[in-house]
Coordinates of C-alpha atoms in Angstrom, one line a residue:
M1 CA 0.0 0.0 0.3
L2 CA 1.7 3.6 -0.7
N3 CA 2.7 6.3 1.6
S4 CA 0.8 9.4 1.7
N5 CA 1.4 12.6 3.0
R6 CA -0.1 16.4 3.1
L7 CA 1.6 16.9 -0.1
L8 CA -1.3 14.3 -1.6
H9 CA -3.9 17.2 -0.9
E10 CA -1.9 19.9 -2.7
K11 CA -3.0 21.5 -6.0
S12 CA 0.7 21.7 -7.4
P13 CA 1.9 18.7 -9.7
Y14 CA 5.4 19.0 -8.5
L15 CA 4.3 18.4 -4.5
H16 CA 2.0 15.5 -6.3
Q17 CA 5.3 13.5 -7.5
H18 CA 6.2 13.1 -3.4
A19 CA 2.7 12.4 -2.0
N20 CA 3.4 8.9 -1.7
N21 CA 6.7 9.5 -0.7
P22 CA 7.0 7.7 3.1
V23 CA 9.0 11.5 3.9
D24 CA 6.3 13.1 5.9
W25 CA 6.4 16.1 4.0
F26 CA 4.5 19.5 4.5
P27 CA 3.7 22.1 2.1
W28 CA 5.1 25.7 2.9
G29 CA 3.5 27.4 5.8
E30 CA 3.2 27.7 9.8
E31 CA 2.3 25.0 10.5
A32 CA 5.6 22.8 9.5
F33 CA 7.8 25.5 11.1
E34 CA 5.4 25.5 14.3
K35 CA 6.1 22.2 14.6
A36 CA 9.6 22.2 13.7
R37 CA 10.1 24.5 17.4
R38 CA 7.4 22.4 19.0
E39 CA 9.8 19.1 18.6
D40 CA 12.8 21.4 19.0
K41 CA 14.3 20.4 15.1
P42 CA 15.7 22.1 12.5
V43 CA 13.9 22.0 8.9
F44 CA 15.0 20.6 5.5
L45 CA 13.6 22.1 2.9
S46 CA 13.7 21.2 -0.6
I47 CA 12.9 23.1 -3.7
G48 CA 12.1 22.0 -7.3
Y49 CA 9.9 21.9 -9.8
S50 CA 8.0 18.9 -11.6
T51 CA 9.9 19.0 -14.9
C52 CA 13.1 19.4 -13.2
H53 CA 15.5 16.1 -14.4
W54 CA 17.3 16.0 -11.1
C55 CA 14.5 17.0 -8.6
H56 CA 13.2 13.3 -10.2
V57 CA 16.8 11.1 -10.2
M58 CA 16.6 12.6 -6.0
E59 CA 13.2 11.8 -5.5
R60 CA 13.9 8.0 -6.8
E61 CA 16.9 7.4 -5.2
S62 CA 16.4 9.2 -1.5
F63 CA 12.7 10.7 -0.7
S64 CA 11.3 7.1 -2.0
D65 CA 13.8 5.5 0.5
S66 CA 12.3 4.1 3.5
R67 CA 15.7 4.6 5.5
M68 CA 16.3 7.9 4.2
A69 CA 12.9 8.8 4.8
D70 CA 13.4 7.5 8.5
L71 CA 16.6 9.9 8.9
L72 CA 14.1 12.8 7.8
N73 CA 11.7 12.3 9.8
N74 CA 13.6 11.4 13.2
H75 CA 15.8 14.7 12.8
F76 CA 14.5 16.9 10.5
I77 CA 10.5 18.6 9.8
S78 CA 10.2 18.3 6.0
V79 CA 9.2 20.8 3.8
K80 CA 8.9 20.9 0.1
V81 CA 8.2 23.8 -2.2
D82 CA 7.2 24.3 -5.8
R83 CA 9.6 26.9 -7.1
E84 CA 7.0 28.2 -9.9
E85 CA 4.2 28.7 -7.2
R86 CA 6.4 30.7 -4.4
P87 CA 9.1 32.1 -6.5
D88 CA 9.4 34.3 -3.3
V89 CA 10.9 31.6 -1.5
D90 CA 12.7 30.0 -4.0
A91 CA 14.7 34.0 -5.0
V92 CA 15.3 33.9 -1.3
Y93 CA 17.1 30.8 -1.0
M94 CA 18.9 30.3 -4.3
T95 CA 20.5 33.4 -3.3
V96 CA 21.8 31.8 -0.1
C97 CA 22.6 28.7 -1.9
Q98 CA 24.8 30.8 -4.4
A99 CA 26.3 33.4 -1.5
L100 CA 27.6 30.4 0.1
T101 CA 28.1 27.9 -2.8
G102 CA 29.0 30.1 -5.6
A103 CA 26.5 28.2 -7.7
G104 CA 23.0 27.0 -7.9
G105 CA 20.1 25.1 -9.6
W106 CA 17.6 22.5 -8.8
P107 CA 16.6 20.5 -6.4
L108 CA 17.8 23.6 -4.1
T109 CA 17.9 21.7 -0.7
I110 CA 18.4 24.0 2.5
L111 CA 18.6 23.0 6.2
M112 CA 17.4 25.9 8.5
T113 CA 16.2 26.6 11.9
P114 CA 12.5 26.9 12.8
E115 CA 12.5 30.4 12.1
K116 CA 13.7 30.2 8.7
K117 CA 17.4 31.0 9.0
P118 CA 19.7 28.8 6.8
F119 CA 22.9 27.3 8.0
Y120 CA 23.6 24.7 4.9
A121 CA 22.7 24.8 1.3
G122 CA 23.6 22.8 -1.8
T123 CA 21.7 21.5 -4.6
Y124 CA 21.4 17.4 -5.6
L125 CA 22.6 15.4 -3.4
P126 CA 23.5 11.5 -4.0
P127 CA 21.7 9.2 -1.2
E128 CA 25.3 8.2 0.1
E129 CA 26.2 12.0 0.3
M130 CA 22.8 13.1 1.8
A131 CA 22.6 10.4 4.7
R132 CA 26.0 11.3 6.0
L133 CA 24.8 15.4 6.0
I134 CA 21.7 14.5 8.1
V135 CA 23.5 12.6 10.5
H136 CA 26.1 14.8 10.7
M137 CA 23.8 18.1 10.9
D138 CA 21.6 16.0 13.9
E139 CA 24.7 15.6 15.8
V140 CA 25.7 19.6 15.3
W141 CA 22.3 20.5 16.2
N142 CA 22.1 18.4 19.2
N143 CA 25.3 18.9 20.8
S144 CA 26.8 22.4 18.7
R145 CA 24.2 24.1 18.3
A146 CA 25.4 27.6 18.8
E147 CA 27.3 27.0 15.7
L148 CA 24.6 26.3 13.5
L149 CA 22.5 29.3 15.0
E150 CA 25.3 31.8 14.5
I151 CA 26.2 30.5 10.5
G152 CA 22.0 31.4 10.3
E153 CA 22.8 34.4 11.8
Q154 CA 25.8 35.4 9.5
I155 CA 23.8 34.4 6.2
Q156 CA 21.1 36.7 7.6
R157 CA 23.0 39.3 8.1
Y158 CA 24.6 39.2 4.4
I159 CA 22.1 39.1 2.5
N160 CA 20.3 42.0 4.2
R161 CA 23.2 43.8 3.7
S162 CA 23.2 42.9 0.1
T163 CA 19.5 43.4 -0.5
A164 CA 19.9 46.9 1.8
A165 CA 22.2 47.9 -0.7
E166 CA 20.9 50.3 -2.9
S167 CA 19.5 52.3 0.0
E168 CA 22.4 52.2 2.3
L169 CA 25.7 51.4 0.0
L170 CA 25.2 52.7 -3.2
P171 CA 27.2 55.9 -4.4
E172 CA 25.0 59.4 -3.6
R173 CA 23.4 60.5 -6.1
E174 CA 25.6 62.4 -8.0
Q175 CA 28.0 59.5 -8.0
I176 CA 25.8 57.4 -10.0
P177 CA 27.0 56.8 -13.5
P178 CA 24.0 57.8 -15.6
L179 CA 22.6 55.1 -18.0
D180 CA 23.5 56.1 -21.3
G181 CA 25.1 55.2 -24.4
D182 CA 28.6 54.1 -22.6
T183 CA 26.8 51.3 -20.6
V184 CA 24.9 50.2 -24.1
M185 CA 28.5 50.1 -25.8
R186 CA 30.2 48.2 -22.7
A187 CA 27.1 45.4 -22.8
M188 CA 28.0 45.1 -26.9
E189 CA 31.9 44.7 -26.0
I190 CA 31.3 41.8 -23.7
F191 CA 29.1 40.3 -25.3
G192 CA 31.3 40.2 -28.3
T193 CA 34.3 39.0 -26.1
H194 CA 32.1 35.8 -24.9
Y195 CA 30.2 35.3 -28.8
D196 CA 31.0 32.0 -29.9
E197 CA 31.8 32.7 -33.5
K198 CA 31.9 29.1 -34.8
Y199 CA 28.5 27.8 -33.3
G200 CA 26.7 31.2 -31.7
G201 CA 25.6 31.5 -28.4
F202 CA 28.1 33.4 -25.5
G203 CA 30.5 31.5 -23.6
S204 CA 31.0 28.1 -23.7
A205 CA 28.7 24.6 -22.9
P206 CA 25.8 24.6 -21.0
K207 CA 24.5 27.2 -23.5
F208 CA 21.6 29.1 -22.7
P209 CA 19.0 30.5 -25.0
S210 CA 19.0 34.0 -23.4
P211 CA 16.8 35.2 -25.9
H212 CA 16.5 39.0 -23.7
N213 CA 19.6 39.2 -24.4
L214 CA 19.2 38.8 -28.6
L215 CA 16.0 41.3 -27.9
F216 CA 18.7 43.8 -26.5
M217 CA 21.2 43.3 -29.3
L218 CA 18.2 43.2 -32.4
E219 CA 17.3 46.5 -30.7
Y220 CA 20.7 47.8 -30.6
D221 CA 20.9 46.7 -34.2
R222 CA 17.3 48.3 -35.2
I223 CA 18.6 51.6 -34.0
S224 CA 22.7 52.1 -34.7
G225 CA 22.6 49.7 -37.2
S226 CA 25.5 47.4 -35.9
K227 CA 27.1 45.3 -38.1
S228 CA 28.7 43.2 -35.0
A229 CA 24.9 43.0 -33.2
E230 CA 23.6 41.7 -36.6
I231 CA 26.0 39.2 -37.2
M232 CA 26.1 37.7 -33.5
V233 CA 22.2 37.4 -33.5
K234 CA 22.2 35.8 -37.2
S235 CA 23.9 33.6 -36.5
T236 CA 22.9 31.9 -32.7
L237 CA 19.6 32.2 -34.2
S238 CA 20.8 29.9 -36.8
S239 CA 22.6 27.6 -34.8
M240 CA 19.8 26.9 -32.2
Y241 CA 17.4 26.6 -34.8
R242 CA 19.6 23.7 -36.6
G243 CA 20.7 22.1 -33.6
G244 CA 19.0 19.3 -31.3
I245 CA 17.7 21.9 -28.8
F246 CA 15.1 22.9 -31.1
D247 CA 12.3 20.2 -31.7
H248 CA 12.0 19.7 -35.7
V249 CA 9.3 17.3 -35.3
A250 CA 6.8 19.3 -33.5
G251 CA 8.2 22.7 -32.8
G252 CA 9.7 23.9 -29.6
F253 CA 13.2 24.6 -27.6
S254 CA 14.5 22.3 -25.2
R255 CA 15.4 24.8 -21.8
Y256 CA 19.3 24.5 -22.4
S257 CA 21.8 22.8 -24.6
T258 CA 25.1 20.5 -22.7
D259 CA 27.1 21.4 -25.8
E260 CA 28.6 23.9 -27.3
K261 CA 27.0 23.0 -31.0
W262 CA 23.6 23.2 -28.9
L263 CA 22.9 19.3 -30.6
V264 CA 22.4 17.6 -27.0
P265 CA 19.8 19.7 -25.1
H266 CA 18.2 18.9 -21.8
F267 CA 15.2 18.2 -22.8
E268 CA 12.7 19.8 -20.9
K269 CA 10.7 22.5 -22.4
M270 CA 9.7 25.1 -20.7
L271 CA 6.7 28.2 -21.8
Y272 CA 8.4 31.1 -20.8
D273 CA 11.3 29.9 -23.1
N274 CA 9.4 29.8 -25.6
A275 CA 7.6 33.0 -25.8
M276 CA 10.7 34.6 -25.3
L277 CA 12.2 33.0 -28.1
A278 CA 8.7 33.1 -30.6
W279 CA 9.1 37.3 -29.4
T280 CA 13.6 37.0 -30.7
Y281 CA 12.7 35.1 -33.7
L282 CA 9.8 37.0 -35.3
K283 CA 11.6 40.8 -34.7
A284 CA 14.4 38.9 -36.1
Y285 CA 12.2 37.9 -39.1
E286 CA 10.5 41.3 -39.2
M287 CA 14.3 42.8 -39.4
Y288 CA 15.9 40.5 -41.9
G289 CA 13.5 38.7 -43.3
T290 CA 15.3 35.4 -43.1
G291 CA 12.7 32.9 -43.5
F292 CA 13.3 30.0 -41.0
Y293 CA 12.8 32.7 -38.0
K294 CA 9.3 32.8 -39.5
T295 CA 9.3 28.7 -39.6
A296 CA 10.9 28.6 -36.2
A297 CA 8.6 31.1 -34.2
Q298 CA 5.2 29.1 -36.4
K299 CA 6.0 25.9 -35.1
I300 CA 7.0 27.1 -31.3
F301 CA 3.2 28.5 -31.4
S302 CA 2.3 25.1 -33.2
W303 CA 3.9 23.1 -30.6
A304 CA 1.9 25.3 -27.7
F305 CA -1.3 24.9 -28.6
A306 CA -0.6 21.1 -29.6
E307 CA 1.0 20.1 -26.3
I308 CA 0.7 22.4 -23.2
Y309 CA -2.7 24.4 -23.9
N310 CA -5.5 25.1 -21.8
P311 CA -9.0 25.2 -24.0
D312 CA -10.1 28.1 -21.6
G313 CA -7.1 30.1 -23.4
A314 CA -4.0 29.6 -21.4
F315 CA -1.0 27.9 -21.4
Y316 CA 0.8 25.3 -19.1
C317 CA 4.2 25.4 -17.2
G318 CA 6.1 22.7 -19.5
Q319 CA 7.2 19.1 -20.7
D320 CA 9.6 17.4 -19.0
A321 CA 12.7 16.1 -19.9
D322 CA 12.2 12.1 -18.9
S323 CA 10.1 9.5 -20.2
D324 CA 9.7 6.9 -18.2
G325 CA 12.6 7.7 -15.7
V326 CA 14.5 8.0 -19.0
E327 CA 15.8 11.4 -19.9
G328 CA 15.3 12.0 -23.7
R329 CA 13.8 9.1 -24.0
Y330 CA 10.9 10.7 -25.9
Y331 CA 13.3 12.3 -27.9
L332 CA 15.9 10.0 -29.3
F333 CA 15.5 7.1 -32.5
D334 CA 17.1 4.2 -33.7
Y335 CA 18.5 4.4 -37.1
D336 CA 16.0 1.7 -37.9
E337 CA 13.2 2.8 -36.7
F338 CA 12.7 5.4 -39.6
E339 CA 12.0 2.2 -41.6
R340 CA 9.0 1.6 -39.8
I341 CA 7.5 4.8 -39.7
L342 CA 8.4 5.8 -43.0
G343 CA 9.6 2.9 -45.1
G344 CA 12.6 2.6 -47.5
E345 CA 13.4 5.2 -49.9
N346 CA 11.2 7.9 -47.7
A347 CA 13.2 6.6 -44.4
E348 CA 17.0 7.3 -46.4
R349 CA 15.9 10.8 -47.5
Y350 CA 14.4 11.9 -44.3
R351 CA 17.8 10.3 -42.4
K352 CA 19.5 11.8 -44.1
Y353 CA 18.0 15.6 -43.6
Y354 CA 18.4 15.4 -40.1
G355 CA 21.5 13.8 -40.1
V356 CA 20.5 10.4 -38.5
T357 CA 23.2 7.6 -38.3
K358 CA 23.7 4.3 -37.3
K359 CA 26.1 5.1 -34.6
G360 CA 24.0 8.0 -33.3
D361 CA 25.2 11.2 -32.0
Y362 CA 23.8 10.7 -28.0
E363 CA 24.1 7.5 -26.4
G364 CA 23.6 5.4 -29.6
K365 CA 20.7 7.4 -30.4
N366 CA 19.7 10.1 -32.9
I367 CA 19.1 13.7 -32.1
L368 CA 17.5 15.1 -35.1
N369 CA 19.1 17.9 -36.5
L370 CA 20.6 20.2 -38.6
I371 CA 24.1 20.9 -37.9
R372 CA 25.3 19.3 -41.1
N373 CA 22.6 20.1 -43.2
A374 CA 24.0 23.4 -45.1
K375 CA 21.3 23.6 -46.9
F376 CA 18.0 23.7 -45.3
A377 CA 17.4 27.3 -45.7
D378 CA 17.2 27.5 -49.2
D379 CA 13.7 25.4 -49.2
S380 CA 11.3 27.4 -49.2
P381 CA 7.6 26.5 -47.3
Q382 CA 6.2 25.5 -50.9
S383 CA 8.7 23.6 -52.1
E384 CA 8.5 19.9 -52.4
Q385 CA 11.8 19.3 -50.1
S386 CA 9.4 21.1 -47.2
R387 CA 6.7 19.5 -47.9
F388 CA 8.2 16.0 -47.9
I389 CA 9.7 16.9 -44.5
G390 CA 6.4 18.2 -43.4
E391 CA 4.1 15.4 -43.9
C392 CA 7.0 12.9 -42.6
N393 CA 7.3 15.0 -39.5
Q394 CA 3.7 14.4 -39.2
L395 CA 4.1 10.9 -39.1
V396 CA 7.4 10.9 -36.8
Y397 CA 5.2 13.2 -34.2
Q398 CA 2.6 10.6 -34.5
Y399 CA 5.2 7.7 -33.8
R400 CA 6.7 9.6 -31.2
R401 CA 3.5 10.4 -29.2
D402 CA 2.3 6.7 -28.9
R403 CA 5.7 5.2 -28.1
F404 CA 6.0 7.5 -24.9
A405 CA 4.3 9.7 -22.9
L406 CA 5.8 13.6 -21.7
H407 CA 4.4 14.7 -17.9
T408 CA 3.0 18.0 -18.6
D409 CA 3.0 20.4 -15.5
T410 CA -0.9 21.9 -15.6
K411 CA -0.2 24.6 -13.3
I412 CA -1.3 28.1 -15.4
L413 CA 1.2 31.0 -14.0
T414 CA 0.2 34.9 -14.8
A415 CA 4.0 35.8 -15.2
W416 CA 4.6 33.0 -18.1
N417 CA 1.3 33.4 -19.5
S418 CA 1.9 37.3 -20.0
L419 CA 5.1 36.6 -21.8
M420 CA 2.8 34.4 -24.2
I421 CA 1.1 37.4 -25.3
I422 CA 3.3 39.5 -26.2
A423 CA 4.5 36.8 -28.1
L424 CA 1.1 36.4 -30.1
V425 CA 0.8 39.7 -30.5
K426 CA 4.2 39.7 -32.0
A427 CA 3.1 37.4 -34.4
Y428 CA -0.1 39.2 -35.2
E429 CA 1.9 42.6 -36.0
V430 CA 4.8 40.7 -37.8
L431 CA 2.6 37.7 -39.9
G432 CA -0.6 39.8 -39.9
D433 CA -2.3 36.3 -38.6
E434 CA -5.4 37.1 -36.6
S435 CA -5.7 33.9 -35.1
Y436 CA -2.7 35.0 -33.1
L437 CA -4.2 38.3 -31.3
E438 CA -7.6 36.3 -31.2
A439 CA -5.9 33.9 -29.1
A440 CA -3.5 36.6 -27.5
K441 CA -6.7 38.3 -25.9
K442 CA -8.6 34.8 -24.7
N443 CA -5.4 34.4 -23.0
E444 CA -5.6 37.3 -21.3
K445 CA -9.4 36.8 -20.4
F446 CA -8.4 33.9 -18.6
I447 CA -5.6 35.4 -16.5
L448 CA -8.4 38.5 -15.7
D449 CA -11.2 36.3 -14.9
N450 CA -9.2 33.4 -13.1
L451 CA -6.1 35.0 -11.8
S452 CA -7.2 38.2 -11.0
F453 CA -9.6 39.0 -7.7
A454 CA -10.6 42.2 -5.7
G455 CA -8.1 43.9 -7.7
R456 CA -5.0 41.7 -7.0
L457 CA -2.9 39.4 -9.5
Y458 CA -2.6 35.4 -8.1
V459 CA 0.8 34.0 -9.4
R460 CA -0.7 30.6 -10.7
W461 CA -3.7 28.9 -11.4
C462 CA -4.4 24.7 -11.4
D463 CA -7.3 22.5 -11.4
G464 CA -9.4 25.4 -10.8
E465 CA -7.7 27.2 -7.8
V466 CA -5.8 30.0 -7.6
F467 CA -3.0 30.2 -5.2
G468 CA 0.1 32.8 -4.3
N469 CA -0.1 36.5 -4.1
G470 CA 1.2 37.9 -7.1
K471 CA 4.6 38.7 -7.1
L472 CA 6.8 41.8 -9.0
D473 CA 7.0 39.4 -12.0
D474 CA 3.2 38.5 -12.4
Y475 CA 2.4 42.5 -12.0
A476 CA 5.3 43.4 -14.7
N477 CA 4.8 40.8 -17.0
Y478 CA 1.1 41.3 -17.0
S479 CA 1.0 45.5 -17.7
L480 CA 3.9 44.7 -20.5
A481 CA 1.3 42.4 -22.1
L482 CA -1.8 44.6 -21.9
L483 CA 0.3 47.6 -23.4
H484 CA 1.3 45.0 -26.2
L485 CA -2.7 44.2 -26.5
Y486 CA -3.7 48.1 -26.5
D487 CA -0.7 48.8 -29.2
A488 CA -1.8 46.3 -31.7
T489 CA -5.7 46.6 -31.0
S490 CA -5.9 50.9 -29.9
D491 CA -8.8 49.6 -27.5
R492 CA -8.3 51.7 -24.3
T493 CA -9.5 49.0 -21.9
Y494 CA -6.2 47.3 -22.3
L495 CA -5.0 50.4 -22.0
E496 CA -6.4 51.8 -18.4
K497 CA -6.0 47.8 -17.0
A498 CA -2.3 48.6 -17.8
F499 CA -2.3 51.7 -15.9
Y500 CA -4.2 50.1 -13.0
Y501 CA -2.2 47.2 -12.8
A502 CA 0.9 48.9 -12.7
D503 CA -0.3 51.3 -10.2
V504 CA -0.7 48.3 -8.1
M505 CA 2.6 47.0 -8.7
V506 CA 3.9 50.4 -7.7
Q507 CA 2.2 50.9 -4.6
R508 CA 3.0 47.3 -3.2
F509 CA 6.1 46.9 -4.2
F510 CA 8.8 49.7 -4.6
D511 CA 10.6 51.1 -2.5
R512 CA 9.9 54.4 -1.7
D513 CA 12.4 54.7 1.4
S514 CA 15.5 54.5 -1.0
L515 CA 16.5 57.2 -3.2
N516 CA 17.6 54.8 -5.3
G517 CA 14.2 53.1 -5.8
G518 CA 14.1 49.7 -6.9
F519 CA 10.9 47.0 -7.0
F520 CA 11.0 44.0 -4.0
I521 CA 10.4 40.6 -5.4
Y522 CA 7.0 40.4 -3.2
A523 CA 4.8 43.3 -1.7
D524 CA 5.0 45.0 1.0
D525 CA 1.6 42.7 2.4
D526 CA 3.0 39.2 1.4
E527 CA 4.2 37.0 4.1
Q528 CA 7.7 38.4 4.6
L529 CA 10.8 35.8 4.2
I530 CA 14.1 36.0 6.1
S531 CA 15.0 39.1 3.8
R532 CA 13.0 41.2 1.1
P533 CA 15.4 41.5 -2.0
K534 CA 15.2 43.4 -5.2
E535 CA 16.7 41.3 -8.4
I536 CA 17.8 43.5 -10.8
Y537 CA 20.3 41.0 -12.8
D538 CA 18.2 39.4 -16.0
G539 CA 18.6 35.2 -15.3
A540 CA 16.5 32.9 -17.5
L541 CA 13.8 35.1 -17.5
P542 CA 13.8 39.4 -17.4
S543 CA 14.3 40.6 -14.1
G544 CA 11.0 41.9 -12.9
N545 CA 12.5 45.1 -12.0
S546 CA 13.6 45.2 -15.6
T547 CA 10.4 44.4 -17.2
A548 CA 9.2 47.3 -14.6
F549 CA 11.7 49.3 -16.4
M550 CA 10.2 48.9 -19.4
V551 CA 6.5 49.2 -18.5
L552 CA 7.2 52.7 -16.7
D553 CA 8.9 54.1 -19.9
L554 CA 5.8 53.2 -22.0
L555 CA 3.4 54.6 -19.0
R556 CA 4.9 58.3 -19.2
R557 CA 4.8 58.0 -23.0
R558 CA 1.4 57.1 -23.3
S559 CA 0.3 59.8 -19.9
G560 CA 2.5 62.3 -19.9
D561 CA 1.7 62.0 -16.2
P562 CA 4.7 63.7 -14.5
K563 CA 4.3 61.0 -11.6
W564 CA 4.8 58.4 -14.7
H565 CA 8.3 60.3 -15.1
E566 CA 9.2 60.5 -11.8
L567 CA 9.0 56.4 -10.9
Y568 CA 11.1 56.3 -14.5
K569 CA 13.2 58.2 -13.0
R570 CA 14.1 57.0 -9.9
Q571 CA 14.0 53.1 -11.5
S572 CA 16.5 54.6 -14.2
R573 CA 18.9 55.3 -11.1
F574 CA 18.3 51.7 -9.5
V575 CA 19.0 50.4 -12.6
A576 CA 22.4 52.6 -13.0
S577 CA 23.7 51.2 -10.0
Y578 CA 23.7 47.6 -11.1
A579 CA 24.6 48.3 -14.9
G580 CA 27.4 50.0 -14.3
N581 CA 29.0 46.8 -13.2
Y582 CA 27.1 43.9 -14.6
P583 CA 26.1 45.6 -17.8
T584 CA 25.3 42.1 -20.0
G585 CA 23.0 41.3 -17.0
C586 CA 21.2 44.2 -17.5
A587 CA 20.6 43.1 -21.2
F588 CA 16.6 43.9 -21.2
S589 CA 16.8 46.8 -19.2
L590 CA 18.9 48.3 -21.9
I591 CA 16.6 48.0 -24.3
T592 CA 14.6 50.7 -22.6
V593 CA 17.7 52.5 -22.0
L594 CA 18.6 52.3 -26.1
R595 CA 14.9 53.2 -26.9
D596 CA 15.1 56.3 -24.4
S597 CA 18.2 57.3 -26.3
A598 CA 16.3 56.8 -29.6
Q599 CA 13.7 58.7 -28.7
R600 CA 15.7 61.9 -26.9
S601 CA 17.4 62.1 -30.2
C602 CA 14.5 62.0 -32.6
K603 CA 13.7 65.1 -34.8
G604 CA 10.0 66.2 -36.2
G605 CA 8.6 63.9 -34.6
K606 CA 9.4 61.2 -37.2
C607 CA 10.4 58.5 -34.2
D608 CA 9.2 55.2 -33.8

């Protein structure tokens, strides 16, 4: 008979994946911490998400093991958090992990006091290492607790100093360097230094698409006519599309590539990546007219509507990397499988097009890719070759779906769906297809009807239930989506809603006590954690502060209201205080800087 724990009553697919563990899991909440205080035990916090490969590995190896569960249940109070439901908890403790170890990732493992003060941080732990850690920390907790409490105090002081830096430690007003062309140029120079001339992208493996960086370079090229920006963007977009990180059968991009050639992906697909990549490929198609940029965006949408779409109008979080416990199994093919799917000559032609060999290119299997196909871009969508490949892909797609199953995380997130609205609006503007605009409007209506109550936003909807007070990303991304819808439709209802939700964002998240401004990641009336950070540097997504910066700029231009102009100036100071040291980490913010600079340099009302 299966065990069950408190997670059985949660809606999160990630928490449900642990509902039958022998570990006595608690969801994040006061019940867990009160029990820890009452029983005088430390807290074992595990943070992850349902499509995370290494989260699955740790669940199988450790959390399903009765001996490991006994260790945890006897010595700790165990708390499980879905990072996509509680991005605030994840952000605070990921900062701790990065400060202590210099790195981060999921699953995130934190040991802390009942007062939520951490004294250990790590990521994936093999079973033997985890068992040793539990036994050791239990011994220290019972015999040398003062050491752990002091570590917890030191960590909290450190992260609070870091989050207070903009109000206490940053330079005085006149000393902060302005956000101007010099900052933009330094960002471009740094990107140029790290650019991979052979395979596109930046840095070495693993390689992430980071579409917000490409959007910055596209905007820089649009305004300045930069040949270097054009080269870097075109090479990167081409290499990503040709590689295995792109699903050539059904569309959509995996989260990152494990190698420099973009061949072997980490196979999970996420909504946020694909929304941002569709936006990027569409903007590139608008600027350069390269045909496969359009194809890439269209295939992202076709995958999203086929695989992660809720018929009521919104999109789910994403799809797993694993099938039957094996990473990438859904996407990999043996050489001979195509004989069964397509038949003799068709199979050979298809294999040649996608670089399929008997040896394979990943653990004896094949990842479909165009890396060695130099002529793929020569085929127009109407060509016989394109029709042939399209028909074959339909057969391969159906075979693949019947062969293995993929887990889909069925949460609907306000922040990520807002990015998809922007991508769909961009598709309408660039391609002229009304169906994309209708989908964007339906998506926005879903958010308004299901994730907004009493004028406030919520983080997620799942199976008819909303959860979590909206965070900065929710308000900033949704406001930006509304502004895009207004620009596409001229419907003032969208503009009025943008002003309203941006105003809530300012009232609840903006640091009014700091000369340098900035937005906190969670609201003043939300649960207060051990720190209340302001994230400025872009990660896998643009930071909430960078998106809020763009929103403030657009609102001040549309309203002429001095209130929005003053907020924009203060937010500009906040961005400047960080962008000067790390401009490439603020690339999405620098799009707003570029537009502001171009606007001010316009003559005769001919600005765009």
